[in-house]
PDB file of C-alpha atoms and ligand atoms in Angstrom:
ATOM      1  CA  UNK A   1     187.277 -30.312 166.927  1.00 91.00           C
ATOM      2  CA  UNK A   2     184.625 -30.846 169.613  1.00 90.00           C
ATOM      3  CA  UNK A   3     181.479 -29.015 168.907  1.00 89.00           C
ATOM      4  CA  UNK A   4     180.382 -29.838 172.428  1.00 86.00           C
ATOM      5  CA  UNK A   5     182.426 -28.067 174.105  1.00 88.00           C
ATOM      6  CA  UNK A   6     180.478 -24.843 171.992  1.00 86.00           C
ATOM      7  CA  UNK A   7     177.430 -26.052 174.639  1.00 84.00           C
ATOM      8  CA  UNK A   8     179.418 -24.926 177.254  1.00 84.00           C
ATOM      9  CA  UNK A   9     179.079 -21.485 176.648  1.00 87.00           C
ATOM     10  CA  UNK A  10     175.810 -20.423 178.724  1.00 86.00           C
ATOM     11  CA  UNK A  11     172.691 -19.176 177.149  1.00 91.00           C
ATOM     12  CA  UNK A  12     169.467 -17.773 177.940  1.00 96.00           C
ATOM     13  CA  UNK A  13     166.239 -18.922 176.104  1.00 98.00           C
ATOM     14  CA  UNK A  14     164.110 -15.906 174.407  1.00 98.00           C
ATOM     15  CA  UNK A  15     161.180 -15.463 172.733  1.00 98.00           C
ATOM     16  CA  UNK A  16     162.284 -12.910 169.908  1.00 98.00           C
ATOM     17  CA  UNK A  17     159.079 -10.967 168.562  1.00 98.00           C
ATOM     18  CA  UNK A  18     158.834  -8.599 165.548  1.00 98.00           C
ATOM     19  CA  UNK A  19     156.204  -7.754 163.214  1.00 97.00           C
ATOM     20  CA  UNK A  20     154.830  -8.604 159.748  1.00 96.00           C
ATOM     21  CA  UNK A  21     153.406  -5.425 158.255  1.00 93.00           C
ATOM     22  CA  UNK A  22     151.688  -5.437 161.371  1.00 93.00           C
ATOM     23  CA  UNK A  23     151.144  -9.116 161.771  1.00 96.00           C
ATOM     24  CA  UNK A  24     153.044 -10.360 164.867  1.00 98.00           C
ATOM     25  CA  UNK A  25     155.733 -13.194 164.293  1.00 98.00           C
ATOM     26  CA  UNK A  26     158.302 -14.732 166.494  1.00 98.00           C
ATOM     27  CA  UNK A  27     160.188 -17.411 167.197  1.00 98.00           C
ATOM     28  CA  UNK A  28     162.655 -18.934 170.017  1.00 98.00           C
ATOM     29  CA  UNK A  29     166.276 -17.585 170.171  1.00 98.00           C
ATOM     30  CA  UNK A  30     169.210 -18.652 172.692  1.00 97.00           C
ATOM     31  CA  UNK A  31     172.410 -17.253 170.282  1.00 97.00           C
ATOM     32  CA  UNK A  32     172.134 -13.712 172.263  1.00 97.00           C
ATOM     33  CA  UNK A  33     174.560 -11.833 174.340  1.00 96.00           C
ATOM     34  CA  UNK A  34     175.080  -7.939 175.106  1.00 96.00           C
ATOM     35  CA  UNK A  35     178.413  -6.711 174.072  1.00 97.00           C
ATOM     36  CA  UNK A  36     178.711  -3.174 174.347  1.00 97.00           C
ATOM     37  CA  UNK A  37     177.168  -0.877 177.613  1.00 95.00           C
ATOM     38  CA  UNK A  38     177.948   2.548 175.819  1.00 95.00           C
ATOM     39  CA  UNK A  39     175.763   2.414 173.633  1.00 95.00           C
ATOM     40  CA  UNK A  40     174.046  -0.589 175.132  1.00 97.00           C
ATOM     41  CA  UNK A  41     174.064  -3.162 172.493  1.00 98.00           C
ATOM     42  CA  UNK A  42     173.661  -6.838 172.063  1.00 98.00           C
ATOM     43  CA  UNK A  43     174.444  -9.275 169.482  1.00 98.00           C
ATOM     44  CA  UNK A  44     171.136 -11.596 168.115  1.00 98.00           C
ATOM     45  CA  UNK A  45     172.330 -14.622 165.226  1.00 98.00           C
ATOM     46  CA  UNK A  46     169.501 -15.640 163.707  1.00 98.00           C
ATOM     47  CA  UNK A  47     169.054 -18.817 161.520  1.00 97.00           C
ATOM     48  CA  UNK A  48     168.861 -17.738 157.578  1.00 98.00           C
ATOM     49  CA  UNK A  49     165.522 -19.569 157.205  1.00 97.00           C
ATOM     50  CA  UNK A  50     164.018 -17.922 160.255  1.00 98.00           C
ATOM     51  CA  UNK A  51     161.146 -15.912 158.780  1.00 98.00           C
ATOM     52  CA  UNK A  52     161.335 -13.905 161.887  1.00 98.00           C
ATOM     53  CA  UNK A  53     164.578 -12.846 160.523  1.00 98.00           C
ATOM     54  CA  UNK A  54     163.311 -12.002 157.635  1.00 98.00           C
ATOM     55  CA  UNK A  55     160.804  -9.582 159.483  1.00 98.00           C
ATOM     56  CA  UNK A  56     163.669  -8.175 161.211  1.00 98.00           C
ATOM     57  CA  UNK A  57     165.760  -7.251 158.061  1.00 98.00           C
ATOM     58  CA  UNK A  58     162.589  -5.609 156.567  1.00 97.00           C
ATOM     59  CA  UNK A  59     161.717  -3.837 160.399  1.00 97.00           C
ATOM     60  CA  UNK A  60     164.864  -2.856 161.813  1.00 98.00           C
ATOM     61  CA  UNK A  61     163.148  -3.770 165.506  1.00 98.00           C
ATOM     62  CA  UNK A  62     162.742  -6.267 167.441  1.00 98.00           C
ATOM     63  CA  UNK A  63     161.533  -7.465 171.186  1.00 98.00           C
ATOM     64  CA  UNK A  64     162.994 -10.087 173.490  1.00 98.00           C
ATOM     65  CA  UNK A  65     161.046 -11.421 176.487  1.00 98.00           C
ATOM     66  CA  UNK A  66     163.169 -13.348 178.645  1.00 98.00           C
ATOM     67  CA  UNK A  67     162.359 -16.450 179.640  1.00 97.00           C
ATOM     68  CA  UNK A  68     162.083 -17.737 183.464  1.00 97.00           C
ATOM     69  CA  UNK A  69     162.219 -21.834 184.550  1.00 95.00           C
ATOM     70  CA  UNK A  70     158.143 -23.282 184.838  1.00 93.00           C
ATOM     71  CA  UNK A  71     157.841 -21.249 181.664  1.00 96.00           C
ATOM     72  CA  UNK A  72     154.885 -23.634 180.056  1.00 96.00           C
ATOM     73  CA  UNK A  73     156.640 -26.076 177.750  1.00 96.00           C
ATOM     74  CA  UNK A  74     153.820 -25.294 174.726  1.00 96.00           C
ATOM     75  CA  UNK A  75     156.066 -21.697 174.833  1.00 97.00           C
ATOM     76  CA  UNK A  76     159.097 -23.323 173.198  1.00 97.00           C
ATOM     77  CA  UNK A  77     157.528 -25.722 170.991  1.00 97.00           C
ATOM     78  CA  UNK A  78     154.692 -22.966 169.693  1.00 97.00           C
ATOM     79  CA  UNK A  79     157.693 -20.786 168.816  1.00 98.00           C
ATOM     80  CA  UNK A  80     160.863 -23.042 168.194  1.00 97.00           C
ATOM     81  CA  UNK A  81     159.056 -26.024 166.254  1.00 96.00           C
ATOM     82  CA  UNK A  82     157.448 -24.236 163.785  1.00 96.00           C
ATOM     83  CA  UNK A  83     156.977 -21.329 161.346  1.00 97.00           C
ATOM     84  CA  UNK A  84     155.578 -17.887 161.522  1.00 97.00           C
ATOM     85  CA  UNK A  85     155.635 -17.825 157.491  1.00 96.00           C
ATOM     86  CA  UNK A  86     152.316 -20.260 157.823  1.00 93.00           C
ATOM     87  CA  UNK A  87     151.636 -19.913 161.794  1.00 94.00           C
ATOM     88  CA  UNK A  88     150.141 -17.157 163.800  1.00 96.00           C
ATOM     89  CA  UNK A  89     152.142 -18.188 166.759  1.00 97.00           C
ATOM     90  CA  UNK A  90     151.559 -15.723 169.332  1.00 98.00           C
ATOM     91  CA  UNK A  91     147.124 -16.360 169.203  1.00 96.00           C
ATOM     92  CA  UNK A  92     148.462 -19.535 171.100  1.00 93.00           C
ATOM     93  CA  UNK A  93     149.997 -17.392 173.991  1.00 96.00           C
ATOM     94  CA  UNK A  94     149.063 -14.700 175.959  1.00 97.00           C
ATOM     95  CA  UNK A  95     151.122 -11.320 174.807  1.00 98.00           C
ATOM     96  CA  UNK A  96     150.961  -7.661 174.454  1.00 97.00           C
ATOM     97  CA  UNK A  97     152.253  -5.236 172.055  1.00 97.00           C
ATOM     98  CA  UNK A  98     154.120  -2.126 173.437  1.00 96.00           C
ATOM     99  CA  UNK A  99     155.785   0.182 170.280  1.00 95.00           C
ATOM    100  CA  UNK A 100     154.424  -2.215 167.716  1.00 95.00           C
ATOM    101  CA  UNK A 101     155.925  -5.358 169.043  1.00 97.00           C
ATOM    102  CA  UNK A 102     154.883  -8.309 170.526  1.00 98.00           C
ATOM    103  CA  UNK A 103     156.185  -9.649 173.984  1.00 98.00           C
ATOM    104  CA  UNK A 104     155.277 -12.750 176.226  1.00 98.00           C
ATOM    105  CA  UNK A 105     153.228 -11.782 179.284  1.00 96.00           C
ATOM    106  CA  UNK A 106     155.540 -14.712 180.840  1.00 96.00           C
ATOM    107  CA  UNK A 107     158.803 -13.196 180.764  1.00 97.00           C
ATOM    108  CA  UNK A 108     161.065 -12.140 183.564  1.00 97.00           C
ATOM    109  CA  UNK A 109     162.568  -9.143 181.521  1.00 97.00           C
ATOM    110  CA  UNK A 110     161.703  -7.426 178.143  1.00 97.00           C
ATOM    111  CA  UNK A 111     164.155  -5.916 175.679  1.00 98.00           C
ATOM    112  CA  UNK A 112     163.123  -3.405 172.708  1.00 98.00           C
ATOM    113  CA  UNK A 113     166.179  -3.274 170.102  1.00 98.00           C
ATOM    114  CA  UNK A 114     167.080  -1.198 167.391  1.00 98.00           C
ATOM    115  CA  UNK A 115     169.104  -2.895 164.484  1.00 98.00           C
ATOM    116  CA  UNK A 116     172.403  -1.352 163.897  1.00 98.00           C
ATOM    117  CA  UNK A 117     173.915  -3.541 161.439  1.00 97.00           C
ATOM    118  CA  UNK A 118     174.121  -7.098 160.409  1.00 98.00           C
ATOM    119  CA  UNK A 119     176.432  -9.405 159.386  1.00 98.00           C
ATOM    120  CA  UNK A 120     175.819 -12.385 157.293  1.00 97.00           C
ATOM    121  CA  UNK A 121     177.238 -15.823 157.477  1.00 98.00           C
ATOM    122  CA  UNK A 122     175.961 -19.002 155.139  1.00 97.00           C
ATOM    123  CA  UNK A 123     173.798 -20.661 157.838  1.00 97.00           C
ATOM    124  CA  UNK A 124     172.913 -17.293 160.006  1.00 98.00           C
ATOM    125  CA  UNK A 125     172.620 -13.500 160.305  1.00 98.00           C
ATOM    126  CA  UNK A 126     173.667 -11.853 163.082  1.00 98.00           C
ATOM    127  CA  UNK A 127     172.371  -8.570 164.278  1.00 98.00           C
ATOM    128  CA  UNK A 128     174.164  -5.835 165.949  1.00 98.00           C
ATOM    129  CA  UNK A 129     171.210  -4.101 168.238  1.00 98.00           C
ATOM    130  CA  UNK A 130     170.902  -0.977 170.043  1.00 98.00           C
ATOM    131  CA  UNK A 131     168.911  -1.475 173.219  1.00 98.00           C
ATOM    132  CA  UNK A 132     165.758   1.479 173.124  1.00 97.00           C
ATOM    133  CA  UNK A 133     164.194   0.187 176.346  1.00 95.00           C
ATOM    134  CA  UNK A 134     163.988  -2.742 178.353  1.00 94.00           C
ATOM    135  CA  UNK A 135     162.250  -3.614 181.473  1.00 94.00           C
ATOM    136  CA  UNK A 136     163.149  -5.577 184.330  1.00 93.00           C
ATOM    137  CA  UNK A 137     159.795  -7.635 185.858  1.00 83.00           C
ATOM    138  CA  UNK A 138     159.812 -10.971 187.982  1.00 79.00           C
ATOM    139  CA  UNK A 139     163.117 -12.211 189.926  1.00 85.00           C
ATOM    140  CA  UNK A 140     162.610 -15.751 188.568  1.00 92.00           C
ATOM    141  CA  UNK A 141     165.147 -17.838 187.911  1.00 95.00           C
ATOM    142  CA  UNK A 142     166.493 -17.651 184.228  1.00 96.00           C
ATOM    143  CA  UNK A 143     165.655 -20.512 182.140  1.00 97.00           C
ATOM    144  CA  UNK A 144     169.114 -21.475 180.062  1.00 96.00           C
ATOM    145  CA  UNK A 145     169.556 -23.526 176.796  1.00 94.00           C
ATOM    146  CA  UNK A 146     171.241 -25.923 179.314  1.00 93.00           C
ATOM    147  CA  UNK A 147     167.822 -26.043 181.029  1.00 95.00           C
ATOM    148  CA  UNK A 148     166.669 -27.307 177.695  1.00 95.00           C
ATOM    149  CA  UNK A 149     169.296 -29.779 176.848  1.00 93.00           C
ATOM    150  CA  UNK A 150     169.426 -31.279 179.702  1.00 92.00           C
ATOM    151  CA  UNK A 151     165.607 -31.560 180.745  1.00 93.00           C
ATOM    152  CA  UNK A 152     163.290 -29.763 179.816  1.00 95.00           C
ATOM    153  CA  UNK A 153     163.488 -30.597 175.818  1.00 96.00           C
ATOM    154  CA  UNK A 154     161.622 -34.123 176.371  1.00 96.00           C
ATOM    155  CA  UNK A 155     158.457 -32.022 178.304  1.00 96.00           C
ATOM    156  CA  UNK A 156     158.595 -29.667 175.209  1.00 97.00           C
ATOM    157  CA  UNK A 157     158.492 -32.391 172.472  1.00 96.00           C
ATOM    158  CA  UNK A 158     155.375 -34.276 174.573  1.00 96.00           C
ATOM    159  CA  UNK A 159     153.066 -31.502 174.886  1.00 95.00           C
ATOM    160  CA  UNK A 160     153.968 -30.218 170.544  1.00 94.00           C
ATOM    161  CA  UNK A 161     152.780 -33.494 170.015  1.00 95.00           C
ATOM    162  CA  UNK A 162     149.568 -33.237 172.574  1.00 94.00           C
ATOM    163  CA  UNK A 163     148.264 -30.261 171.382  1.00 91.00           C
ATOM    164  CA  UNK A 164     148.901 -31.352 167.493  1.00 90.00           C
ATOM    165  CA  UNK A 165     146.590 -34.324 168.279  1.00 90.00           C
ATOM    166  CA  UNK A 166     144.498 -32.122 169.964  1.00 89.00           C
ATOM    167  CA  UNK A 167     144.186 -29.411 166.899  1.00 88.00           C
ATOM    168  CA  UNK A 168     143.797 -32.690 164.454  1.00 87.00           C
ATOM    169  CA  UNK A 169     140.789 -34.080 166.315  1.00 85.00           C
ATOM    170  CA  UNK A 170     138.763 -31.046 166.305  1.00 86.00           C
ATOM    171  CA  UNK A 171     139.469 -30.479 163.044  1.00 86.00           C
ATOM    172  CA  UNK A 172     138.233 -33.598 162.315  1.00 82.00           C
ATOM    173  CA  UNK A 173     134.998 -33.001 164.554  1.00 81.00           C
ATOM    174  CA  UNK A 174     134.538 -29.717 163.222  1.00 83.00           C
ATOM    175  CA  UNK A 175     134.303 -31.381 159.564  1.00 80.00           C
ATOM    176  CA  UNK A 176     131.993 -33.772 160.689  1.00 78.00           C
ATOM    177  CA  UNK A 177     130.234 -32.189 162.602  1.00 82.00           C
ATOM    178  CA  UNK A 178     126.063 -32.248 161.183  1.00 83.00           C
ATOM    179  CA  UNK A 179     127.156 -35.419 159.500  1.00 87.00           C
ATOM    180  CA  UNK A 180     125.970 -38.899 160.305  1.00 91.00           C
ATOM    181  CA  UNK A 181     126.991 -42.698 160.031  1.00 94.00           C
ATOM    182  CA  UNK A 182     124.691 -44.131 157.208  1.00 95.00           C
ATOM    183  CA  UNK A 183     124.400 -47.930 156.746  1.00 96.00           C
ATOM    184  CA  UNK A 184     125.333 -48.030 152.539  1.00 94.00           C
ATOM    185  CA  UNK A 185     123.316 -51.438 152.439  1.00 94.00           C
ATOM    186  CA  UNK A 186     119.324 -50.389 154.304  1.00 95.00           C
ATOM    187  CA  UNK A 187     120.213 -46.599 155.156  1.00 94.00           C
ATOM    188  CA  UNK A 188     119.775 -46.753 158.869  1.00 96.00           C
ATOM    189  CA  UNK A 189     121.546 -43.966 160.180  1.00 95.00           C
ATOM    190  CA  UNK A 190     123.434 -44.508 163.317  1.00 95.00           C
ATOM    191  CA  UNK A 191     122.308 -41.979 166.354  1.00 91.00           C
ATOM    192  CA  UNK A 192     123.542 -44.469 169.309  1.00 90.00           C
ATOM    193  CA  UNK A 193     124.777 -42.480 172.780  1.00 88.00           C
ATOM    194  CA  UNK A 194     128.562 -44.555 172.030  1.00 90.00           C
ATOM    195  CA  UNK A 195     130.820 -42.611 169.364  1.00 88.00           C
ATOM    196  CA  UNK A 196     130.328 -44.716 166.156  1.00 92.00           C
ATOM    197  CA  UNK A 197     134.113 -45.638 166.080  1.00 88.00           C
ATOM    198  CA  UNK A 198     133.720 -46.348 169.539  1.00 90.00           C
ATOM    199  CA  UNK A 199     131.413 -49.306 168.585  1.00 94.00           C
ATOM    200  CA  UNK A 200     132.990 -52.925 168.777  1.00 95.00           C
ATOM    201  CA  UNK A 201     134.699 -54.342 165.550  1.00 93.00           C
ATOM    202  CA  UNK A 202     131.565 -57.283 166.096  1.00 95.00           C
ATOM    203  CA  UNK A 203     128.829 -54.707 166.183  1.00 96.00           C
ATOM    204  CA  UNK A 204     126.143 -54.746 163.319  1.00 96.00           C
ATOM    205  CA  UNK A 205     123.616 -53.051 161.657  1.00 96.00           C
ATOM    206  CA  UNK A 206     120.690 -53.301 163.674  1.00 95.00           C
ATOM    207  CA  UNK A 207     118.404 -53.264 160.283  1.00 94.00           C
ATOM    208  CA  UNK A 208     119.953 -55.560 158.320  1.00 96.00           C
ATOM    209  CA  UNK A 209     123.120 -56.762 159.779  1.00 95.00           C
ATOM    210  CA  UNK A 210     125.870 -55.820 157.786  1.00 95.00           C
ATOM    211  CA  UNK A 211     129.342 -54.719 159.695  1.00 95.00           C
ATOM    212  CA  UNK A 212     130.810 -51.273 160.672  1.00 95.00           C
ATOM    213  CA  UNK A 213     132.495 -51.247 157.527  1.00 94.00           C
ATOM    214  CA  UNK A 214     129.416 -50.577 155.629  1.00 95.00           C
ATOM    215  CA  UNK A 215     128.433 -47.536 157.005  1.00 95.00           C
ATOM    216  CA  UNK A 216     129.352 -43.905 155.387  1.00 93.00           C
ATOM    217  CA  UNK A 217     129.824 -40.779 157.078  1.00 90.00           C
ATOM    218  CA  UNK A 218     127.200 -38.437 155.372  1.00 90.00           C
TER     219      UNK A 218
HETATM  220  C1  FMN B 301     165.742 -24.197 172.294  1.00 58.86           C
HETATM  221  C2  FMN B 301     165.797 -23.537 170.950  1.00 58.86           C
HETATM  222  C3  FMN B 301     166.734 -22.568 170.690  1.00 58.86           C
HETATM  223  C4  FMN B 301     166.792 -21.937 169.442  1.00 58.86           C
HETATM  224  N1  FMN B 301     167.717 -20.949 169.202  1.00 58.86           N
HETATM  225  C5  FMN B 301     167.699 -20.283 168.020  1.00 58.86           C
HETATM  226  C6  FMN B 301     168.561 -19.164 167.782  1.00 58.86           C
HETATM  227  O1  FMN B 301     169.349 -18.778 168.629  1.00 58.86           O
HETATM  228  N2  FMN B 301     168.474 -18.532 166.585  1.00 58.86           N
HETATM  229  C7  FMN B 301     167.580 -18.926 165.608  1.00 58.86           C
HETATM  230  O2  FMN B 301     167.506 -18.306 164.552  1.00 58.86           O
HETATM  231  N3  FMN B 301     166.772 -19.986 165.813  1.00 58.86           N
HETATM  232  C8  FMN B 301     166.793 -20.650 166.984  1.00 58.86           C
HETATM  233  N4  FMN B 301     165.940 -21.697 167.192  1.00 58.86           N
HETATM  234  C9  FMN B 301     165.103 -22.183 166.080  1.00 58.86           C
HETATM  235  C10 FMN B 301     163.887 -21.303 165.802  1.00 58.86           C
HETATM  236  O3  FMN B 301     163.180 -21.009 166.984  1.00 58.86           O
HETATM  237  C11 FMN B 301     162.986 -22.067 164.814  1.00 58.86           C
HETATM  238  O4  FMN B 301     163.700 -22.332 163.615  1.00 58.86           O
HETATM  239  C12 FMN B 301     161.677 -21.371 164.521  1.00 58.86           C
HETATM  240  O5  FMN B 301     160.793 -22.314 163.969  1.00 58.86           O
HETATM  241  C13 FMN B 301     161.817 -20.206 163.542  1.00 58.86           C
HETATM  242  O6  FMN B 301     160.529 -19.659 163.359  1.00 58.86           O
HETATM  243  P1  FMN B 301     160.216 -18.503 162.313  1.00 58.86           P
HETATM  244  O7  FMN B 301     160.341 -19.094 160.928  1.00 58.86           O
HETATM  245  O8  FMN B 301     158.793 -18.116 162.634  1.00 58.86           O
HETATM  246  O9  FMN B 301     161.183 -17.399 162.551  1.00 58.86           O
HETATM  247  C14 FMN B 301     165.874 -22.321 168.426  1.00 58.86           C
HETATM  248  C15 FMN B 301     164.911 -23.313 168.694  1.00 58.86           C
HETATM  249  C16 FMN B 301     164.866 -23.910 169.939  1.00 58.86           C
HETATM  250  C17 FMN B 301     163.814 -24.973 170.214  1.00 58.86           C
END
């Protein structure tokens, strides 16, 4: 069997949002497809670890903004690379809440769903949704899990990893921040315009000559 070929049934990318007693949570879905018009419902498999999914089971609602191609890459990774059980994903976006839940201002379409029933398999749950509302907005493009695959995945991966360095090195400033590099050997602290691990491996104490490797941050 050829699990590839599975790829070749088309997908849209979503960001699925639902609530936390009131906390928003969400995360990036592709396994959804509408399969009834009367009533209108659709069909959402969620991953069992998903805490989103969890939300969902405890909720019974849930919002999908679509998403449209030059969505910013941060979207996918923000909301497909990690977890809303430790992450308040959406303060990295910009979003609104309509009826409680949270949508993407970057969407081409919202949907506001209504479990029905779900279904349970070993690796996923799948819900059976009633559509409440939805709401057509730009005529962008679609952006497909094909999209992703086949380029866009590489852009996503770069910038999770930017703005994790990013996050990392303020944290870092913020807990040094009021301290100072203190020679251990004279105590001639360091107040130079140059970052002190900016400084040249050959730079020295200007008091009593001892290497960068003597000096403390305190
Ligand atoms: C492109 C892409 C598509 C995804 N499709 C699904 C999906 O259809 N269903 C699902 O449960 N998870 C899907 N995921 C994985 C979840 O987005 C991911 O596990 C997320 O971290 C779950 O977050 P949560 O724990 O806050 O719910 C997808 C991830 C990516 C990057």
């Amino acid at each position: 069997m050829d699990l590839d070929a599975l790829y070749k049934l088309t997908h849209g990318l979503y960001i699925l949002g639902a609530t936390d007693n009131g906390r928003p949570v969400g995360s990036v879905v592709d396994a959804v497809m509408q399969v009834a018009n009367k009533p209108v419902v659709i069909a959402l498999s969620c991953n069992n670890q998903s805490y989103t999914k969890e939300c969902i089971e405890r909720a019974g609602v849930f919002g999908l903004s679509v998403l449209g191609k030059g969505v910013e890459p941060y979207v996918i990774a923000n909301f497909g690379f990690q977890s809303s059980r430790n992450v308040d994903k959406w303060e990295s976006v910009d979003y609104c809440i309509r009826d409680g839940i949270p949508y993407l201002n970057d969407n081409i379409a919202t949907v506001r769903c209504k479990v029905l029933q779900s279904i349970k398999y070993d690796s996923n749950t799948l819900f059976i949704a009633e559509v409440l509302d939805c709401d057509n907005g730009e005529s962008r493009e679609p952006l497909t899990y094909l999209d992703y695959r086949s380029y866009f995945k590489d852009e996503v991966i770069k910038r999770f990893n930017e703005v994790k360095q990013q996050k990392e090195k303020k944290m870092a400033e913020d807990k040094n921040e009021g301290k100072h590099w203190v020679c251990t050997v004279c105590g001639y602290v360091y107040d130079g315009d140059v970052p002190f691990e900016d400084l040249p491996d050959d730079w020295v104490c200007p008091l009593c000559g001892v290497d960068k490797s003597f000096f403390e941050l305190q």
